[in-house]
Structure formats: C-alpha cells, structure tokens
PDB file of C-alpha atoms in Angstrom:
ATOM      1  CA  MET D   1     -22.709  87.047  27.629  1.00 41.00           C
ATOM      2  CA  THR D   2     -22.085  88.375  24.147  1.00 46.00           C
ATOM      3  CA  THR D   3     -22.743  86.389  21.017  1.00 61.00           C
ATOM      4  CA  ASP D   4     -20.595  87.139  18.018  1.00 91.00           C
ATOM      5  CA  ILE D   5     -22.108  87.693  14.576  1.00 92.00           C
ATOM      6  CA  LYS D   6     -20.854  84.367  13.222  1.00 95.00           C
ATOM      7  CA  GLU D   7     -22.611  82.512  16.039  1.00 96.00           C
ATOM      8  CA  ILE D   8     -25.857  84.410  15.379  1.00 96.00           C
ATOM      9  CA  TRP D   9     -25.712  83.318  11.721  1.00 97.00           C
ATOM     10  CA  ILE D  10     -25.143  79.712  12.807  1.00 98.00           C
ATOM     11  CA  ILE D  11     -27.950  79.674  15.372  1.00 97.00           C
ATOM     12  CA  LYS D  12     -30.496  81.183  12.942  1.00 97.00           C
ATOM     13  CA  GLY D  13     -29.319  78.911  10.121  1.00 98.00           C
ATOM     14  CA  TYR D  14     -29.611  75.912  12.436  1.00 98.00           C
ATOM     15  CA  GLU D  15     -33.209  76.838  13.265  1.00 97.00           C
ATOM     16  CA  ILE D  16     -34.091  77.289   9.593  1.00 97.00           C
ATOM     17  CA  PHE D  17     -32.471  73.970   8.634  1.00 98.00           C
ATOM     18  CA  ALA D  18     -34.327  72.267  11.504  1.00 98.00           C
ATOM     19  CA  THR D  19     -37.653  73.662  10.343  1.00 95.00           C
ATOM     20  CA  TYR D  20     -37.336  73.652   6.541  1.00 95.00           C
ATOM     21  CA  GLY D  21     -34.388  71.424   5.738  1.00 94.00           C
ATOM     22  CA  GLN D  22     -31.355  72.155   3.635  1.00 91.00           C
ATOM     23  CA  ASN D  23     -33.503  73.552   0.800  1.00 92.00           C
ATOM     24  CA  GLY D  24     -34.818  76.192   3.210  1.00 93.00           C
ATOM     25  CA  LEU D  25     -31.340  77.650   3.616  1.00 95.00           C
ATOM     26  CA  LYS D  26     -31.334  80.718   1.402  1.00 95.00           C
ATOM     27  CA  ILE D  27     -28.937  83.551   2.102  1.00 95.00           C
ATOM     28  CA  GLU D  28     -31.306  86.463   1.573  1.00 95.00           C
ATOM     29  CA  PRO D  29     -34.097  85.271   3.928  1.00 94.00           C
ATOM     30  CA  LEU D  30     -31.452  84.165   6.433  1.00 96.00           C
ATOM     31  CA  SER D  31     -29.816  87.593   6.360  1.00 96.00           C
ATOM     32  CA  LYS D  32     -33.201  89.190   7.110  1.00 95.00           C
ATOM     33  CA  LYS D  33     -33.681  86.870  10.125  1.00 94.00           C
ATOM     34  CA  VAL D  34     -30.191  87.689  11.378  1.00 95.00           C
ATOM     35  CA  GLY D  35     -30.618  91.392  10.665  1.00 95.00           C
ATOM     36  CA  LYS D  36     -27.360  91.598   8.740  1.00 95.00           C
ATOM     37  CA  SER D  37     -26.474  92.067   5.082  1.00 94.00           C
ATOM     38  CA  LYS D  38     -25.719  89.225   2.691  1.00 95.00           C
ATOM     39  CA  SER D  39     -22.165  90.522   2.477  1.00 95.00           C
ATOM     40  CA  SER D  40     -21.815  89.775   6.206  1.00 94.00           C
ATOM     41  CA  PHE D  41     -22.758  86.165   5.469  1.00 96.00           C
ATOM     42  CA  TYR D  42     -20.151  85.913   2.705  1.00 96.00           C
ATOM     43  CA  HIS D  43     -17.553  87.556   4.931  1.00 94.00           C
ATOM     44  CA  HIS D  44     -18.001  84.858   7.584  1.00 95.00           C
ATOM     45  CA  PHE D  45     -18.751  81.771   5.482  1.00 96.00           C
ATOM     46  CA  ALA D  46     -17.955  82.369   1.782  1.00 93.00           C
ATOM     47  CA  ASP D  47     -20.804  80.089   0.590  1.00 94.00           C
ATOM     48  CA  LEU D  48     -23.678  77.853   1.688  1.00 95.00           C
ATOM     49  CA  GLU D  49     -21.570  74.696   1.553  1.00 95.00           C
ATOM     50  CA  ILE D  50     -19.125  76.046   4.128  1.00 96.00           C
ATOM     51  CA  PHE D  51     -22.014  77.414   6.177  1.00 97.00           C
ATOM     52  CA  THR D  52     -23.652  73.965   6.167  1.00 97.00           C
ATOM     53  CA  GLU D  53     -20.396  72.477   7.485  1.00 97.00           C
ATOM     54  CA  TYR D  54     -20.594  74.909  10.408  1.00 98.00           C
ATOM     55  CA  LEU D  55     -24.200  73.878  11.033  1.00 98.00           C
ATOM     56  CA  LEU D  56     -23.221  70.211  11.085  1.00 98.00           C
ATOM     57  CA  LYS D  57     -20.385  70.858  13.554  1.00 98.00           C
ATOM     58  CA  TYR D  58     -22.793  72.875  15.689  1.00 98.00           C
ATOM     59  CA  HIS D  59     -25.229  69.946  15.641  1.00 98.00           C
ATOM     60  CA  ILE D  60     -22.564  67.573  16.953  1.00 98.00           C
ATOM     61  CA  GLU D  61     -21.859  69.981  19.824  1.00 98.00           C
ATOM     62  CA  ARG D  62     -25.574  70.233  20.599  1.00 98.00           C
ATOM     63  CA  THR D  63     -25.809  66.426  20.484  1.00 97.00           C
ATOM     64  CA  LYS D  64     -23.044  66.128  23.083  1.00 96.00           C
ATOM     65  CA  ILE D  65     -24.966  68.461  25.382  1.00 97.00           C
ATOM     66  CA  ILE D  66     -28.104  66.338  25.016  1.00 96.00           C
ATOM     67  CA  ALA D  67     -26.153  63.129  25.685  1.00 95.00           C
ATOM     68  CA  ARG D  68     -24.698  64.559  28.917  1.00 95.00           C
ATOM     69  CA  LYS D  69     -28.179  65.471  30.094  1.00 96.00           C
ATOM     70  CA  GLU D  70     -29.554  62.047  29.124  1.00 94.00           C
ATOM     71  CA  GLN D  71     -26.798  60.323  31.102  1.00 92.00           C
ATOM     72  CA  ASN D  72     -28.043  62.098  34.223  1.00 93.00           C
ATOM     73  CA  ALA D  73     -31.710  61.292  33.597  1.00 92.00           C
ATOM     74  CA  GLU D  74     -33.177  58.419  35.565  1.00 91.00           C
ATOM     75  CA  ASN D  75     -36.440  57.961  33.693  1.00 92.00           C
ATOM     76  CA  ILE D  76     -38.287  58.706  30.490  1.00 93.00           C
ATOM     77  CA  ASP D  77     -41.215  60.522  32.069  1.00 94.00           C
ATOM     78  CA  PRO D  78     -40.660  63.274  33.070  1.00 96.00           C
ATOM     79  CA  GLU D  79     -36.849  63.641  32.911  1.00 95.00           C
ATOM     80  CA  LEU D  80     -36.071  62.505  29.359  1.00 95.00           C
ATOM     81  CA  ILE D  81     -39.226  64.116  27.994  1.00 96.00           C
ATOM     82  CA  ASN D  82     -38.197  67.455  29.488  1.00 97.00           C
ATOM     83  CA  ILE D  83     -34.767  67.130  27.866  1.00 97.00           C
ATOM     84  CA  LEU D  84     -36.393  66.405  24.496  1.00 96.00           C
ATOM     85  CA  ILE D  85     -38.680  69.430  24.808  1.00 97.00           C
ATOM     86  CA  GLU D  86     -35.767  71.651  25.759  1.00 97.00           C
ATOM     87  CA  HIS D  87     -33.893  70.436  22.672  1.00 97.00           C
ATOM     88  CA  LYS D  88     -36.791  70.576  20.221  1.00 98.00           C
ATOM     89  CA  ILE D  89     -34.795  72.388  17.522  1.00 98.00           C
ATOM     90  CA  ASP D  90     -31.940  69.880  17.845  1.00 98.00           C
ATOM     91  CA  LEU D  91     -34.378  66.990  17.354  1.00 97.00           C
ATOM     92  CA  LEU D  92     -35.915  68.668  14.338  1.00 98.00           C
ATOM     93  CA  PHE D  93     -32.434  69.252  12.902  1.00 98.00           C
ATOM     94  CA  ASN D  94     -31.714  65.552  13.378  1.00 97.00           C
ATOM     95  CA  ARG D  95     -35.016  64.757  11.652  1.00 97.00           C
ATOM     96  CA  GLN D  96     -33.885  66.789   8.644  1.00 97.00           C
ATOM     97  CA  LEU D  97     -30.637  64.831   8.590  1.00 97.00           C
ATOM     98  CA  ARG D  98     -32.697  61.628   8.442  1.00 96.00           C
ATOM     99  CA  ILE D  99     -34.875  62.958   5.657  1.00 95.00           C
ATOM    100  CA  ASN D 100     -31.802  63.975   3.654  1.00 95.00           C
ATOM    101  CA  GLN D 101     -29.497  61.087   4.493  1.00 94.00           C
ATOM    102  CA  ASN D 102     -28.977  60.484   0.787  1.00 95.00           C
ATOM    103  CA  VAL D 103     -26.523  63.425   0.996  1.00 94.00           C
ATOM    104  CA  THR D 104     -23.243  61.930   2.268  1.00 95.00           C
ATOM    105  CA  PRO D 105     -22.127  64.708   4.666  1.00 95.00           C
ATOM    106  CA  LEU D 106     -25.604  64.749   6.244  1.00 96.00           C
ATOM    107  CA  ALA D 107     -25.639  60.951   6.548  1.00 96.00           C
ATOM    108  CA  ASN D 108     -22.222  61.014   8.226  1.00 97.00           C
ATOM    109  CA  ILE D 109     -23.344  63.577  10.818  1.00 97.00           C
ATOM    110  CA  LEU D 110     -26.583  61.660  11.371  1.00 96.00           C
ATOM    111  CA  GLN D 111     -24.594  58.526  12.113  1.00 95.00           C
ATOM    112  CA  LYS D 112     -22.273  60.401  14.502  1.00 96.00           C
ATOM    113  CA  SER D 113     -25.087  62.161  16.327  1.00 95.00           C
ATOM    114  CA  ASN D 114     -27.109  58.949  16.633  1.00 92.00           C
ATOM    115  CA  LYS D 115     -24.127  57.237  18.234  1.00 91.00           C
ATOM    116  CA  ILE D 116     -23.564  60.079  20.696  1.00 92.00           C
ATOM    117  CA  VAL D 117     -27.184  60.396  21.800  1.00 90.00           C
ATOM    118  CA  GLY D 118     -28.350  56.852  21.137  1.00 84.00           C
ATOM    119  CA  ASP D 119     -26.208  55.128  23.751  1.00 79.00           C
ATOM    120  CA  ALA D 120     -27.420  57.345  26.599  1.00 80.00           C
ATOM    121  CA  PHE D 121     -31.018  57.168  25.375  1.00 84.00           C
ATOM    122  CA  LEU D 122     -30.852  53.376  25.070  1.00 83.00           C
ATOM    123  CA  ASP D 123     -29.681  53.032  28.680  1.00 82.00           C
ATOM    124  CA  ILE D 124     -32.655  55.029  29.999  1.00 84.00           C
ATOM    125  CA  TRP D 125     -35.014  53.170  27.708  1.00 82.00           C
ATOM    126  CA  ILE D 126     -33.853  49.717  28.836  1.00 80.00           C
ATOM    127  CA  SER D 127     -33.991  50.708  32.489  1.00 81.00           C
ATOM    128  CA  ASP D 128     -37.332  52.521  32.375  1.00 81.00           C
ATOM    129  CA  LEU D 129     -39.108  49.872  30.304  1.00 77.00           C
ATOM    130  CA  ASP D 130     -37.539  47.024  32.315  1.00 75.00           C
ATOM    131  CA  LEU D 131     -36.812  45.127  29.122  1.00 74.00           C
ATOM    132  CA  GLN D 132     -36.040  41.435  29.529  1.00 77.00           C
ATOM    133  CA  LEU D 133     -34.762  40.923  26.005  1.00 79.00           C
ATOM    134  CA  SER D 134     -31.377  40.170  24.501  1.00 81.00           C
ATOM    135  CA  GLN D 135     -29.135  43.102  23.591  1.00 80.00           C
ATOM    136  CA  LYS D 136     -29.735  42.427  19.880  1.00 87.00           C
ATOM    137  CA  GLN D 137     -33.511  42.415  20.350  1.00 84.00           C
ATOM    138  CA  VAL D 138     -33.406  45.643  22.359  1.00 82.00           C
ATOM    139  CA  GLU D 139     -31.224  47.363  19.767  1.00 83.00           C
ATOM    140  CA  GLY D 140     -33.516  46.197  16.944  1.00 87.00           C
ATOM    141  CA  ILE D 141     -36.665  47.441  18.647  1.00 86.00           C
ATOM    142  CA  PHE D 142     -34.914  50.668  19.607  1.00 85.00           C
ATOM    143  CA  SER D 143     -33.861  51.245  16.003  1.00 87.00           C
ATOM    144  CA  LEU D 144     -37.444  50.794  14.798  1.00 89.00           C
ATOM    145  CA  ALA D 145     -38.790  53.005  17.583  1.00 89.00           C
ATOM    146  CA  LEU D 146     -36.278  55.712  16.714  1.00 89.00           C
ATOM    147  CA  GLU D 147     -37.263  55.689  13.037  1.00 91.00           C
ATOM    148  CA  ASN D 148     -40.924  55.833  14.008  1.00 93.00           C
ATOM    149  CA  PHE D 149     -40.253  58.695  16.415  1.00 94.00           C
ATOM    150  CA  PHE D 150     -38.530  60.837  13.800  1.00 94.00           C
ATOM    151  CA  LEU D 151     -41.278  60.127  11.269  1.00 93.00           C
ATOM    152  CA  GLN D 152     -43.873  61.528  13.648  1.00 95.00           C
ATOM    153  CA  ILE D 153     -42.233  64.532  15.272  1.00 96.00           C
ATOM    154  CA  ASN D 154     -42.718  68.092  14.160  1.00 95.00           C
ATOM    155  CA  ILE D 155     -42.742  71.496  15.812  1.00 93.00           C
ATOM    156  CA  GLU D 156     -46.279  70.905  17.155  1.00 94.00           C
ATOM    157  CA  THR D 157     -45.857  67.341  18.453  1.00 93.00           C
ATOM    158  CA  LEU D 158     -42.734  68.035  20.475  1.00 96.00           C
ATOM    159  CA  ASN D 159     -44.590  68.883  23.660  1.00 97.00           C
ATOM    160  CA  TYR D 160     -45.038  67.126  26.987  1.00 98.00           C
ATOM    161  CA  GLU D 161     -48.492  65.662  26.285  1.00 97.00           C
ATOM    162  CA  TRP D 162     -47.586  64.163  22.920  1.00 97.00           C
ATOM    163  CA  LEU D 163     -44.229  62.806  24.087  1.00 97.00           C
ATOM    164  CA  SER D 164     -45.715  61.286  27.236  1.00 96.00           C
ATOM    165  CA  SER D 165     -48.432  59.591  25.192  1.00 96.00           C
ATOM    166  CA  TYR D 166     -45.889  58.425  22.616  1.00 94.00           C
ATOM    167  CA  PHE D 167     -43.648  56.790  25.210  1.00 92.00           C
ATOM    168  CA  LYS D 168     -46.601  55.184  27.031  1.00 92.00           C
ATOM    169  CA  ASN D 169     -47.776  53.676  23.756  1.00 92.00           C
ATOM    170  CA  LEU D 170     -44.255  52.540  22.929  1.00 89.00           C
ATOM    171  CA  LYS D 171     -44.017  50.879  26.336  1.00 86.00           C
ATOM    172  CA  LYS D 172     -47.253  48.975  25.613  1.00 88.00           C
ATOM    173  CA  ILE D 173     -45.962  47.829  22.232  1.00 85.00           C
ATOM    174  CA  VAL D 174     -42.614  46.718  23.626  1.00 81.00           C
ATOM    175  CA  SER D 175     -44.255  44.841  26.526  1.00 80.00           C
ATOM    176  CA  ASN D 176     -45.917  42.610  23.913  1.00 80.00           C
ATOM    177  CA  PHE D 177     -42.461  41.309  22.989  1.00 69.00           C
ATOM    178  CA  VAL D 178     -41.699  40.159  26.521  1.00 63.00           C
TER     179      VAL D 178
END
C-alpha cells in the first residue's frame, strides 16, 4: 500500500493537532516531521486554514471507523477499551476540538463527531451498565461522563489499566443513581 504525500502531511498534522492543539500546527516543524519542504506543504494545501479543513474531514472519517467498531462491540471491558486504545490519537484530536470549541469550525466538527460516535457508545454503555433509567436521565449522565472523560485523558492515561479503572469507577457512580 502506498501513501501519497498529501496523506502523509494530513496524518502527521492530525497527530500534532491531537497532541498540541491547533496552536501546535506550524508549517516548519510539520515539514521536518514529514521530511518534506515547506513548499511541498504549500503546493498541497496553500495555507494552514485549508490544511485544518483537511484535518477536520479526516477526523470525521476516523470517527466513522470508530463508530463501526463500537457497533460491533458487545461490552466496555475489554472490547470498547481496546477500540479506544487503538484510536488514541483520534480521541486526543477530539479532546482538542473540545478544548477549542470556541472556534466555530472546530465546534461544528466536534458536534458531528460526537453524534457519529456517541450513539454507538451510548448503546454499549446502556447495555453494559444495565441502566434502569429514563432515556433523558441516561443521556444526561452520559453527557457528564463524556465531559469528565475528555477532561482526564491524555497520551499517558489512554491505556488499558487506566481505562478499565475509569469505567469501573463510572459504573459505581452510575449505580448510585439506580
């Protein structure tokens, strides 16, 4: 499988955005990571704004992949946790969207990606936690849990031990509502 130069730029830019946010996207350091000249960047994308649009489209595609995997998962631990670990960079990208949701294009993509992934995630969550709450209550708790999750994750915490502990603790908290 060959990867074209444009895709390499997007993948590296996606990783940098996921780790450092939009302010971390600088053409010169990015070109060093890609191993190509700055003129190659400008040839493919013209400017950072257009490049960011490509990153956001790429994120939506990655989100669809995650959602398909979540739909096939039957439980949180280990299936969903393994999906989350596999898609660590995608989660960190989504975290950056949350942090920077004051920027309209980022907020729009955050909303889209949450809808795509959230529905599949919510189904597993309801089933695995055996929640006996109304749909509104479940959605409210899920929304809070999601915010809490993205506040806590980082490159180090997205591992099996931390995620397993996080979901066990969340299960305990939610069981207090029943």
